Short mmCIF file of C-alpha atoms in Angstrom, two decimals:
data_model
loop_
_atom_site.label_atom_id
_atom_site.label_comp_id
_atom_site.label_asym_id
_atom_site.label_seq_id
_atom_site.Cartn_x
_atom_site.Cartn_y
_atom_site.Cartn_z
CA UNK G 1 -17.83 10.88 -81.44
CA UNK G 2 -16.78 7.40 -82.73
CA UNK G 3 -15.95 5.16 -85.66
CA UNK G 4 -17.63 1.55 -85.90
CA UNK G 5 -17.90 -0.78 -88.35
CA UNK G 6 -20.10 -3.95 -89.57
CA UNK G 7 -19.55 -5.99 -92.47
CA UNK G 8 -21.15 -9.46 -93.05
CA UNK G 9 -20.52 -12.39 -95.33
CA UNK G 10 -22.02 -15.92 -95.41
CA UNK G 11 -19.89 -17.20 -92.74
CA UNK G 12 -20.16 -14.16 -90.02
CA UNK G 13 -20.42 -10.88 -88.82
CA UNK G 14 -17.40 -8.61 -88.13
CA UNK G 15 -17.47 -5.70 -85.47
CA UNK G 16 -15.10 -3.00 -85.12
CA UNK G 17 -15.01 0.21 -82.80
CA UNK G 18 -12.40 2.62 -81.52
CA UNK G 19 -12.46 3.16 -77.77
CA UNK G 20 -12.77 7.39 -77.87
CA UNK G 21 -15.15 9.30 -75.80
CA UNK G 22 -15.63 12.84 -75.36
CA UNK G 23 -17.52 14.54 -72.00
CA UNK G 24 -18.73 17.79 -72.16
CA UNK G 25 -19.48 20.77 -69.81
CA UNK G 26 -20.18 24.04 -69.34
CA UNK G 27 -17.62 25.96 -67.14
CA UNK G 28 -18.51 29.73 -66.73
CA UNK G 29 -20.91 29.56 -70.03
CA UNK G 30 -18.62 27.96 -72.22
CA UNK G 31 -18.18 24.40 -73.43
CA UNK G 32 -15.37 22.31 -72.08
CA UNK G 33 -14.19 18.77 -73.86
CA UNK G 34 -12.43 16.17 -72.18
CA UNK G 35 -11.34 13.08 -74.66
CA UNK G 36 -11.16 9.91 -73.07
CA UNK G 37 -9.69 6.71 -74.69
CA UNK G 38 -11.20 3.41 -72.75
CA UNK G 39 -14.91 3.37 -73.66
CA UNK G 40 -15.91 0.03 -74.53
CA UNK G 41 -18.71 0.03 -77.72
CA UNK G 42 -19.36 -3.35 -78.38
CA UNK G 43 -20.79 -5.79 -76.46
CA UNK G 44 -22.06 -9.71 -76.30
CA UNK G 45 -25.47 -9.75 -75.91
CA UNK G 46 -26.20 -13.02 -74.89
CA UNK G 47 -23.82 -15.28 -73.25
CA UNK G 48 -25.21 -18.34 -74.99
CA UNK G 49 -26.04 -17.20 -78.47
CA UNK G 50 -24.40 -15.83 -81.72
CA UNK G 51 -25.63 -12.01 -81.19
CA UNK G 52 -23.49 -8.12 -80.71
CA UNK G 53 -24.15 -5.41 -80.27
CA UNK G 54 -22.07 -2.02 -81.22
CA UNK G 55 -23.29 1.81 -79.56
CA UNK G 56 -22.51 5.28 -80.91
CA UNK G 57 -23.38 8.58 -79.70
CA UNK G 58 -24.58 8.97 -76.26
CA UNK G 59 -23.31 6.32 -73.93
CA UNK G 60 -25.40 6.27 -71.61
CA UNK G 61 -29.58 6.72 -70.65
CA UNK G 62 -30.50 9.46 -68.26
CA UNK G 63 -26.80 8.85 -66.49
CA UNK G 64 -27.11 4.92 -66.67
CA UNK G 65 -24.59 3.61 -68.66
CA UNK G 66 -25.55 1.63 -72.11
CA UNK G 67 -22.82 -0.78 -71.36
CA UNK G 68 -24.76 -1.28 -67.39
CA UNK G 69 -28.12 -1.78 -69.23
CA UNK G 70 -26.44 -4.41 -72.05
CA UNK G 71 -25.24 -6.35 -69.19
CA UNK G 72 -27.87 -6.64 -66.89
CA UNK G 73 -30.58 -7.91 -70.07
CA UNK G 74 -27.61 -10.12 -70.49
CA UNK G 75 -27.90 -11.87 -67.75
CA UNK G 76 -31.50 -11.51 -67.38
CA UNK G 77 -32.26 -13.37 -70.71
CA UNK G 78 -29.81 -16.20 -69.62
CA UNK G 79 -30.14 -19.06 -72.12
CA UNK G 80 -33.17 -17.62 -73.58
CA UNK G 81 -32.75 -17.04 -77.33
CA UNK G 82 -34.98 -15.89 -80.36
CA UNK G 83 -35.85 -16.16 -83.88
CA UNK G 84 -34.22 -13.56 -85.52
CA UNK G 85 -31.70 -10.45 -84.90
CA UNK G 86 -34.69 -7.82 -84.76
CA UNK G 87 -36.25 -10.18 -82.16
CA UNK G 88 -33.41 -9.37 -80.07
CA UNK G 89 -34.02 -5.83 -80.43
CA UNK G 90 -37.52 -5.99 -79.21
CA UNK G 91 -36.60 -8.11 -76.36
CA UNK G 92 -34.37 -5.31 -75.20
CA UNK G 93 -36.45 -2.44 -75.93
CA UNK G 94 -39.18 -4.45 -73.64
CA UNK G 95 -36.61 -5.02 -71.25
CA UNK G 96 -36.21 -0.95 -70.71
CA UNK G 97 -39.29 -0.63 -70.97
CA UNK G 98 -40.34 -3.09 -67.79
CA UNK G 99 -37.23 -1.90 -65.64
CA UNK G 100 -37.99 1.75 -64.81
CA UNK G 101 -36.16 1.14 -61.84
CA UNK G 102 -32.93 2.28 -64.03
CA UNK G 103 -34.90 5.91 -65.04
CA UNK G 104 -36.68 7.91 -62.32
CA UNK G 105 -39.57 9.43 -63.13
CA UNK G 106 -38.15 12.62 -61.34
CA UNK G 107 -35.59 12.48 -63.92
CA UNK G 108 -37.49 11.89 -67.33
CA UNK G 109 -39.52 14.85 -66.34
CA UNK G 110 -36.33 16.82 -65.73
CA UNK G 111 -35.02 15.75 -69.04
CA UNK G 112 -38.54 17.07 -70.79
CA UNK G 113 -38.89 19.88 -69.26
CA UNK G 114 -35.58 21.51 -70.00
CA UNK G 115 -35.57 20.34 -73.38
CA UNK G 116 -39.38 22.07 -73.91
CA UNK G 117 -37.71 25.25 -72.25
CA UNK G 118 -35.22 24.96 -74.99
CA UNK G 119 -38.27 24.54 -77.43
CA UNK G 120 -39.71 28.10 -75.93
CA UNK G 121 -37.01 30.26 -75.88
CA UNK G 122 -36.28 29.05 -79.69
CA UNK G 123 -39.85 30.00 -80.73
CA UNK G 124 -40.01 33.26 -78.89
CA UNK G 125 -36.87 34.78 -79.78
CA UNK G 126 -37.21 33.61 -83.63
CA UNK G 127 -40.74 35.48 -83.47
CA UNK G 128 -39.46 38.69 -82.59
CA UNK G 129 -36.92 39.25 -84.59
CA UNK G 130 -36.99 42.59 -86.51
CA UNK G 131 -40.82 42.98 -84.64
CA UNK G 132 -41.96 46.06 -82.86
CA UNK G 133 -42.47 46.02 -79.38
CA UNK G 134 -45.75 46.43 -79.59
CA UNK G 135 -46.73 43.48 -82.13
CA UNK G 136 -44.34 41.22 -80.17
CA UNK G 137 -47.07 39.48 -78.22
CA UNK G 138 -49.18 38.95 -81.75
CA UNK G 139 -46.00 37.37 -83.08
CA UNK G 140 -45.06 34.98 -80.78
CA UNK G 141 -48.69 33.95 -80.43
CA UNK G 142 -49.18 33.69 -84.55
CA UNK G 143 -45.68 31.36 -83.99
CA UNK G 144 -46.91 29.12 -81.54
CA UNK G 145 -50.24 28.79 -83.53
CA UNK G 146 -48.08 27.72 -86.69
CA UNK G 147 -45.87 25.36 -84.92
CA UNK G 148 -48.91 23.58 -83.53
CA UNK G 149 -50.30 23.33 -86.90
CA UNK G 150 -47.52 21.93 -88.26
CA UNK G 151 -47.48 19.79 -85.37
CA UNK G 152 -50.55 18.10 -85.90
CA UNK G 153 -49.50 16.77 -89.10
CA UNK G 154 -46.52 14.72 -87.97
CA UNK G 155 -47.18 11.15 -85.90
CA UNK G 156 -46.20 10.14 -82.96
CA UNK G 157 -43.06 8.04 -82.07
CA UNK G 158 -42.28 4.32 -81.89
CA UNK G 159 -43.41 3.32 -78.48
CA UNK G 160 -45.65 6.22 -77.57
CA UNK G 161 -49.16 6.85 -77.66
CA UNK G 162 -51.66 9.65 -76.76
CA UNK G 163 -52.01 8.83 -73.31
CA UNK G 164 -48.24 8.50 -72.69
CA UNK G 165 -47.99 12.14 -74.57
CA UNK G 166 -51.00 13.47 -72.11
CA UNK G 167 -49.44 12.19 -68.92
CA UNK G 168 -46.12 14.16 -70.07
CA UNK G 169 -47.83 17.28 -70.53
CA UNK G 170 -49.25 17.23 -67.10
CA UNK G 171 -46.15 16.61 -65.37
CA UNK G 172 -44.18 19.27 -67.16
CA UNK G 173 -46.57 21.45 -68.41
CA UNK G 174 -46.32 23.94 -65.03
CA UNK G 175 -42.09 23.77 -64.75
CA UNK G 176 -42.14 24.96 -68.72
CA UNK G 177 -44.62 27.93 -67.79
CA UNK G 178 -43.02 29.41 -65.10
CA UNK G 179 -39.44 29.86 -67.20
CA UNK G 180 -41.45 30.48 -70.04
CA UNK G 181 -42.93 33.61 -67.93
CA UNK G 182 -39.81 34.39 -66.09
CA UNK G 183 -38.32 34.75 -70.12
CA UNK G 184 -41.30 36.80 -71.15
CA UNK G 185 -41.26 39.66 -68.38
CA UNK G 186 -37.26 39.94 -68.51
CA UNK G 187 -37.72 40.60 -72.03
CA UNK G 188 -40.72 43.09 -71.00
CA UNK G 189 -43.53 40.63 -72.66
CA UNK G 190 -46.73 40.32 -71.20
CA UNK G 191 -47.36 36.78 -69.62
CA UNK G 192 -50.59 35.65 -71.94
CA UNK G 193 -53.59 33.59 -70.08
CA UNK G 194 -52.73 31.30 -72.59
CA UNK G 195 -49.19 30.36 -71.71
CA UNK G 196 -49.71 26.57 -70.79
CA UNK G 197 -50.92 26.17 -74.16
CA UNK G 198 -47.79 27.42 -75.61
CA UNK G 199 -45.86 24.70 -73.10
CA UNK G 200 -48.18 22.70 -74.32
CA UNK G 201 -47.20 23.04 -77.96
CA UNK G 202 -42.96 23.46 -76.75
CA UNK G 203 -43.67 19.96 -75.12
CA UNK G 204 -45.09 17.93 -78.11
CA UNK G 205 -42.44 19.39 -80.31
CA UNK G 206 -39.78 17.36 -78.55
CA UNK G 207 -41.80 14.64 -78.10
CA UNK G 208 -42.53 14.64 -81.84
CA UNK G 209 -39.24 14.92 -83.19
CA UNK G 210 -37.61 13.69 -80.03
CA UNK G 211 -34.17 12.81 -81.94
CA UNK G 212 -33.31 16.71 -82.41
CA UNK G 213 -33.58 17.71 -78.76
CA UNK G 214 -33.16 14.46 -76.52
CA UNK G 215 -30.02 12.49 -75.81
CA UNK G 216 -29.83 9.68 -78.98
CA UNK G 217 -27.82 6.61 -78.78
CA UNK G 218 -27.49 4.38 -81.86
CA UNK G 219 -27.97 0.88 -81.50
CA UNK G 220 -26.44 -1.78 -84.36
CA UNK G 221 -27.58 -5.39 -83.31
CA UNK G 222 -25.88 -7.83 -85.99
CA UNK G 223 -25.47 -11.82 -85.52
CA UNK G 224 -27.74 -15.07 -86.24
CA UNK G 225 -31.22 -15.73 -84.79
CA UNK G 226 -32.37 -18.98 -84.38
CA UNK G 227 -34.01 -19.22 -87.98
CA UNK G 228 -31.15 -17.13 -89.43
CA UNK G 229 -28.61 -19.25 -91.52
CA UNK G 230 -27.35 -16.06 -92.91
CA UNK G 231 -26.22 -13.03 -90.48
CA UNK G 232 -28.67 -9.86 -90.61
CA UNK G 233 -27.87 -6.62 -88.73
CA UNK G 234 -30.73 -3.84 -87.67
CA UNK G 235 -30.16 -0.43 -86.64
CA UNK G 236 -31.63 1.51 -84.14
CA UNK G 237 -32.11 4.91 -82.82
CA UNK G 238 -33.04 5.20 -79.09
CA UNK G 239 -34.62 8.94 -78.42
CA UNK G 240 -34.96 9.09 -74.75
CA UNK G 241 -37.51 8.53 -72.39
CA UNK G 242 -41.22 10.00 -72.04
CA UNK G 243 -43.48 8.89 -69.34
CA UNK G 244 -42.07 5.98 -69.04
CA UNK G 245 -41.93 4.60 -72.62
CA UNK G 246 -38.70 4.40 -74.63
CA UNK G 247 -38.30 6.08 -77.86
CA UNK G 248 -36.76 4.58 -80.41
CA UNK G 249 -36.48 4.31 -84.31
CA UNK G 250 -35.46 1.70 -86.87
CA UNK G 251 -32.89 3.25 -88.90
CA UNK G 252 -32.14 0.09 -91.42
CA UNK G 253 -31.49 -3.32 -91.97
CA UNK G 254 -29.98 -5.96 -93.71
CA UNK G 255 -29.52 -9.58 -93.92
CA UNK G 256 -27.16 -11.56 -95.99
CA UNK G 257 -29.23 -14.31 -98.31
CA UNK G 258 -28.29 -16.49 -101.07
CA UNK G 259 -28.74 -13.08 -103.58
CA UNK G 260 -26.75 -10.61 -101.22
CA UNK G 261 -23.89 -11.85 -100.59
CA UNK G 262 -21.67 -9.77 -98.34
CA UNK G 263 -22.42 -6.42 -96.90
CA UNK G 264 -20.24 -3.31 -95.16
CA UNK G 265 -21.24 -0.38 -93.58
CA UNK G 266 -19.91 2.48 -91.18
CA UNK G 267 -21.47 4.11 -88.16
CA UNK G 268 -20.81 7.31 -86.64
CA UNK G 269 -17.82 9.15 -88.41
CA UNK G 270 -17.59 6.93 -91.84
CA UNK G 271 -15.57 8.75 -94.29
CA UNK G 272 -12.26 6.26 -94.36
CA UNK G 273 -15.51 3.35 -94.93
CA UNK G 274 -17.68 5.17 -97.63
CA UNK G 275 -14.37 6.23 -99.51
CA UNK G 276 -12.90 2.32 -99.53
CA UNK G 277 -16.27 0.93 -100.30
CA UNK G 278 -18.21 3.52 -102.69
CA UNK G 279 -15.37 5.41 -103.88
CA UNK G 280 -16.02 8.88 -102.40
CA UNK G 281 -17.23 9.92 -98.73
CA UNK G 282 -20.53 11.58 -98.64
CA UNK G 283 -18.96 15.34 -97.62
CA UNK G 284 -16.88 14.38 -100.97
CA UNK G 285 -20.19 13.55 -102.82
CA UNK G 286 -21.69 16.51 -101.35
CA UNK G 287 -19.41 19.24 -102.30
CA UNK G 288 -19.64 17.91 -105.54
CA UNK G 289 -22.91 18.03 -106.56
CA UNK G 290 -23.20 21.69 -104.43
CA UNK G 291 -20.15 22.77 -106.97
CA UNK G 292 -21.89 21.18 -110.42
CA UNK G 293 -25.29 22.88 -108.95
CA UNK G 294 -23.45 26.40 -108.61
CA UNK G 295 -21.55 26.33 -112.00
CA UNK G 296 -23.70 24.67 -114.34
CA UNK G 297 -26.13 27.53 -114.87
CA UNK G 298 -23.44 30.13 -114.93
CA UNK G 299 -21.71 28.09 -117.53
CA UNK G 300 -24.83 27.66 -119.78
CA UNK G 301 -25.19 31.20 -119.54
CA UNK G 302 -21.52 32.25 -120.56
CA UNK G 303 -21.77 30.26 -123.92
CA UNK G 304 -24.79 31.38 -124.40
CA UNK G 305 -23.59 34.73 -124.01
CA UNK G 306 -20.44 33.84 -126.19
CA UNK G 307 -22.63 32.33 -129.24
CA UNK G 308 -24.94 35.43 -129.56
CA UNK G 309 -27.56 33.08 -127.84
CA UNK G 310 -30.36 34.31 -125.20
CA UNK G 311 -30.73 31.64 -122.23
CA UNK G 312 -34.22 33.24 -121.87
CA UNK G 313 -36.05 31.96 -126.03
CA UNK G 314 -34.84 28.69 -124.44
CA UNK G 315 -38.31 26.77 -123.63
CA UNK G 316 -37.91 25.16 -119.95
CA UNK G 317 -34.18 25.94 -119.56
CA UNK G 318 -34.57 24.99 -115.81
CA UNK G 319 -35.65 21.35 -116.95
CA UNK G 320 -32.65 20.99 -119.19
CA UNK G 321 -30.21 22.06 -116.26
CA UNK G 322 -31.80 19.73 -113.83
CA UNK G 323 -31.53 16.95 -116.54
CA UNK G 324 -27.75 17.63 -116.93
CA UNK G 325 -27.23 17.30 -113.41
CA UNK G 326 -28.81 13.97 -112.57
CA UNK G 327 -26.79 13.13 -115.86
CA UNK G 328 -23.82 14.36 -113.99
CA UNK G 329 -25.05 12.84 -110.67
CA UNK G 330 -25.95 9.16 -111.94
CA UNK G 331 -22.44 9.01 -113.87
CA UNK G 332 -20.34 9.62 -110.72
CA UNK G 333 -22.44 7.20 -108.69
CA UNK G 334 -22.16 4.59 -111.57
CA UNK G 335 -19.05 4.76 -111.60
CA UNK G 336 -18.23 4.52 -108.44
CA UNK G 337 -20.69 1.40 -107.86
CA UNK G 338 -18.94 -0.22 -110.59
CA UNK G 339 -15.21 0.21 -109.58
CA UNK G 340 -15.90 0.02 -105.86
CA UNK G 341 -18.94 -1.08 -104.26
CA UNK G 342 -19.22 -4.35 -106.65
CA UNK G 343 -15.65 -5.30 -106.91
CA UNK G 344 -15.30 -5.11 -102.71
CA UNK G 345 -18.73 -6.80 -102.15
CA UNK G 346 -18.01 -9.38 -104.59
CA UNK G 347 -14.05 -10.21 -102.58
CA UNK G 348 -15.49 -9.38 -98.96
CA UNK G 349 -18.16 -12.22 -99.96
CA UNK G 350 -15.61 -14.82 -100.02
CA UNK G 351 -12.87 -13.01 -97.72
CA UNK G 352 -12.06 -15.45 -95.18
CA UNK G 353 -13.16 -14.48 -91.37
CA UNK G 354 -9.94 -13.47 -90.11
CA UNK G 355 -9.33 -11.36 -92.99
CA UNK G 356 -12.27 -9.36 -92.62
CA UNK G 357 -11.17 -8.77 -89.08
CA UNK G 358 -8.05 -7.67 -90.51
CA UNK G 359 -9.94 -5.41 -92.68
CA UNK G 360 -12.58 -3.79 -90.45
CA UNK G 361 -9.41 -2.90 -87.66
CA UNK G 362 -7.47 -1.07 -90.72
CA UNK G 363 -10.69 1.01 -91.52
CA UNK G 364 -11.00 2.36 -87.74
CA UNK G 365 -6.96 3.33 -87.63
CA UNK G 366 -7.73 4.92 -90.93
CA UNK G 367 -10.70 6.85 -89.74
CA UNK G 368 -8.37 7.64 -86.48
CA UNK G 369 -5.68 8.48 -88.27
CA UNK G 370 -7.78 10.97 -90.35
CA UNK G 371 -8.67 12.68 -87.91
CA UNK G 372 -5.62 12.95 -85.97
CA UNK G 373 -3.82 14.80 -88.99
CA UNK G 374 -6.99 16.99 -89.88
CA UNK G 375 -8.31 18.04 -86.96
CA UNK G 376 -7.53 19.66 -83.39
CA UNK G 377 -9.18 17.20 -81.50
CA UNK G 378 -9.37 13.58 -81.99
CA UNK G 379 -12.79 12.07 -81.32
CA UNK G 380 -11.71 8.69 -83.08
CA UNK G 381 -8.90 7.16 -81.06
CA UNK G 382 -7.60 4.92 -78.86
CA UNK G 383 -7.44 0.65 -79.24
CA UNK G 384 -9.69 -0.51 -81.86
CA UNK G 385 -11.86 -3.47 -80.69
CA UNK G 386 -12.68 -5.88 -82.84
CA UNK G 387 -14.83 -9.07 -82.79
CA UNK G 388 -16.73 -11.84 -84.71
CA UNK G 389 -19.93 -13.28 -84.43
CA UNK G 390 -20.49 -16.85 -86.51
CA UNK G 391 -23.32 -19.22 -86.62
CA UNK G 392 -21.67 -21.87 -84.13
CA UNK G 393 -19.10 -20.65 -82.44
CA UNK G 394 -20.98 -17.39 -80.77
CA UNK G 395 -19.04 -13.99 -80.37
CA UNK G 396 -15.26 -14.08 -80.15
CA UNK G 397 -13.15 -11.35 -79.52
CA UNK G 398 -10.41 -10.94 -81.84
CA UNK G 399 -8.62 -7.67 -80.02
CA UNK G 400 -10.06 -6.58 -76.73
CA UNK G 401 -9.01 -4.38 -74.32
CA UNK G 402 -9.41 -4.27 -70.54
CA UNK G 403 -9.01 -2.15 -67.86
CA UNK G 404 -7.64 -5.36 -66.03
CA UNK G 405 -4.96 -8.29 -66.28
CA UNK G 406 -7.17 -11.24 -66.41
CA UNK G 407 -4.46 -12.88 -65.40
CA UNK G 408 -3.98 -11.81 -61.92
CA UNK G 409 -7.79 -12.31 -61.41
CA UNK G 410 -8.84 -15.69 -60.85
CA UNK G 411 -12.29 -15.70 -59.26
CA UNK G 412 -13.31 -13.47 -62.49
CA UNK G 413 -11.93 -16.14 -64.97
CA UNK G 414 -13.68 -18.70 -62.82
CA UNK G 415 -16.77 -16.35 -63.23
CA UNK G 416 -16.96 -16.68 -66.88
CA UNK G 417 -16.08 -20.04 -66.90
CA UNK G 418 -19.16 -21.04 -65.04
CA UNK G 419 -21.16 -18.84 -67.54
CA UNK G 420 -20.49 -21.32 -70.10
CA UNK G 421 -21.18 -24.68 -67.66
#
């Protein structure tokens, strides 16, 4: 996991990450967790132009690291620049798209398959729950049918289309059948005729909803386009890989104007950020309105009770519970936009750019120091990097760390000089 931060006035954008990483795997069928403090989670994305870039969640694509890919479009786009901040989204997305060379096709499939497989054994073993052995072929035939239905009703992703979708199917479609089988007679199953169709169906269901069962990385590109004057910042979601195509979703957006003028946000763990700039953290919000939902009727009911009342001659008591809630609900959240969200947009809006650097490094050691103190293992951690993005003077690092002495290494600074010549 990881804590990362963007907040944006008139005069620039401010990034913030901590450096923790966590690597998983299984020993002997259990889960093993290494923590690792040196990962590096934002980047410059263009050596001539005011544009970052921050990643959470999975660092790297089918074993390529993010931080490789970043790079190399780095120096491919050279002094190339574009219009806006989402323009330099699509540009990379097109990049990834045009350089398979980075993702074997081997390995996509791979990645599919077992992730279909996963699919399967989900949908069998829900369907025969508490069934006979007899009806369990039925079952898990009726639950294939439904999930296909269901299927049919929901679009496909950003970047795919029905040919990309058909092409996957073919190349998995025979790897998914024969452990789907392999499942099916160990737990004494008949194989059906029909069994590619149910691959069939296990396959589109990742491919459909692709950001519950494929490795996700998100992707917050923040800086000034060309015809920005104003920083904007866009979120993205990248899904994974099918036939070739790159999945990815836009998440959100937002650009700073002469109406808006500053903006914060948190990615990845945000408590320590909601709590400073709404008031409460959304597990706080959360366990609220789950303990108003849980009480409120019981309450009505007890003075009811109490009075000599009957909840029941009440005509649509259900509406008047609801109402109170979202009374409840909308005086909590007003009140926390009024004391916190306002007051901190309206002083981050004229916070001077060093200052908000200040203040986007003290919400990461907050968020790390949180979870130091309430939980066994830290996944925020390590140095916080932190840099700024302004109109003219391009990305500048305000705390960096490196796994070198710059100092020592000439021919690199000499490197990065000529970058700039």
């Amino acid at each position: 996991m990881t804590s990362e931060v963007c907040m944006m006035n008139r005069l620039a954008v401010v990034l913030a990450a901590d450096s923790a990483t966590t690597v998983s795997r299984w020993v002997d069928g259990k889960r093993e967790e290494r923590y690792f403090k040196g990962a590096n989670k934002i980047f410059q994305l263009s050596n001539r132009h005011p544009i970052g870039m921050m990643i959470f969640d999975s660092a790297s694509i089918l074993s390529v690291p993010w931080e490789t890919i970043i790079k190399s479009f780095r120096q491919e786009i050279g002094i190339k620049s574009f219009n806006t901040v989402e323009d330099y989204a699509s540009e990379l997305f097109s990049y990834l798209n045009n350089n398979q060379r980075y993702f074997p096709e081997q390995k996509q499939i791979e990645q599919l398959a077992r992730a279909a497989q996963g699919v399967s054994y989900g949908i069998i073993i829900s369907a025969i729950k508490d069934v006979d052995d007899a009806d369990r072929s039925a079952a898990i035939d009726s639950a294939f049918s439904e999930r296909d239905r269901a299927l049919a009703e929901i679009g496909l992703p950003n970047g795919l289309n029905e040919d990309n979708v058909e092409q996957a199917l073919g190349d998995t479609r025979a790897a998914v059948s024969d452990v789907m089988a392999d499942f099916l007679q160990h737990i004494e199953v008949p194989v059906p005729a029909n069994i590619d169709g149910w691959s069939d169906t296990a396959i589109r269901e990742v491919i459909k909803n692709p950001d519950r069962y494929l490795s996700t990385t998100g992707l917050v590109f923040a800086g000034f386009g060309d015809h920005e004057f104003f920083p904007s910042m866009v979120e993205y979601c990248h899904c994974g890989i099918v036939s070739g195509r790159h999945i990815y979703k836009r998440q959100a957006a937002e650009t700073i104007d002469h109406d808006k003028p500053a903006w914060i946000s948190g990615f990845a763990q945000t408590s320590m950020t909601d709590t400073f700039s709404l008031g409460l953290s959304a597990d706080v919000y959360e366990s609220l309105m789950v303990a108003v939902n849980d009480t409120i009727k019981s309450f009505a009911e007890d003075i009811a009770a109490q009075s000599g009342g009957q909840m029941a001659a009440i005509d649509d008591v259900e509406a008047l519970l609801q109402s109170a809630k979202d009374k409840i609900r909308d005086a909590v959240l007003d009140k926390a936009r009024k004391e916190h969200s306002l007051p901190l947009r309206s002083v981050l809006s004229s916070l001077p750019v060093d200052e908000m650097a200040e203040l986007a490094e003290t919400l990461i050691t907050l968020q790390s120091l949180k979870e130091k103190v309430t939980k066994p293992s830290e996944t925020v951690g390590g140095p916080v990097d932190v840099a700024i993005v302004t109109k003219h003077e391009g990305l500048v690092w305000i705390k960096r760390k490196h796994f070198f002495n710059s100092d020592i290494n000439s021919r690199y600074q000499l490197r990065q000089a000529a970058l700039n010549t």
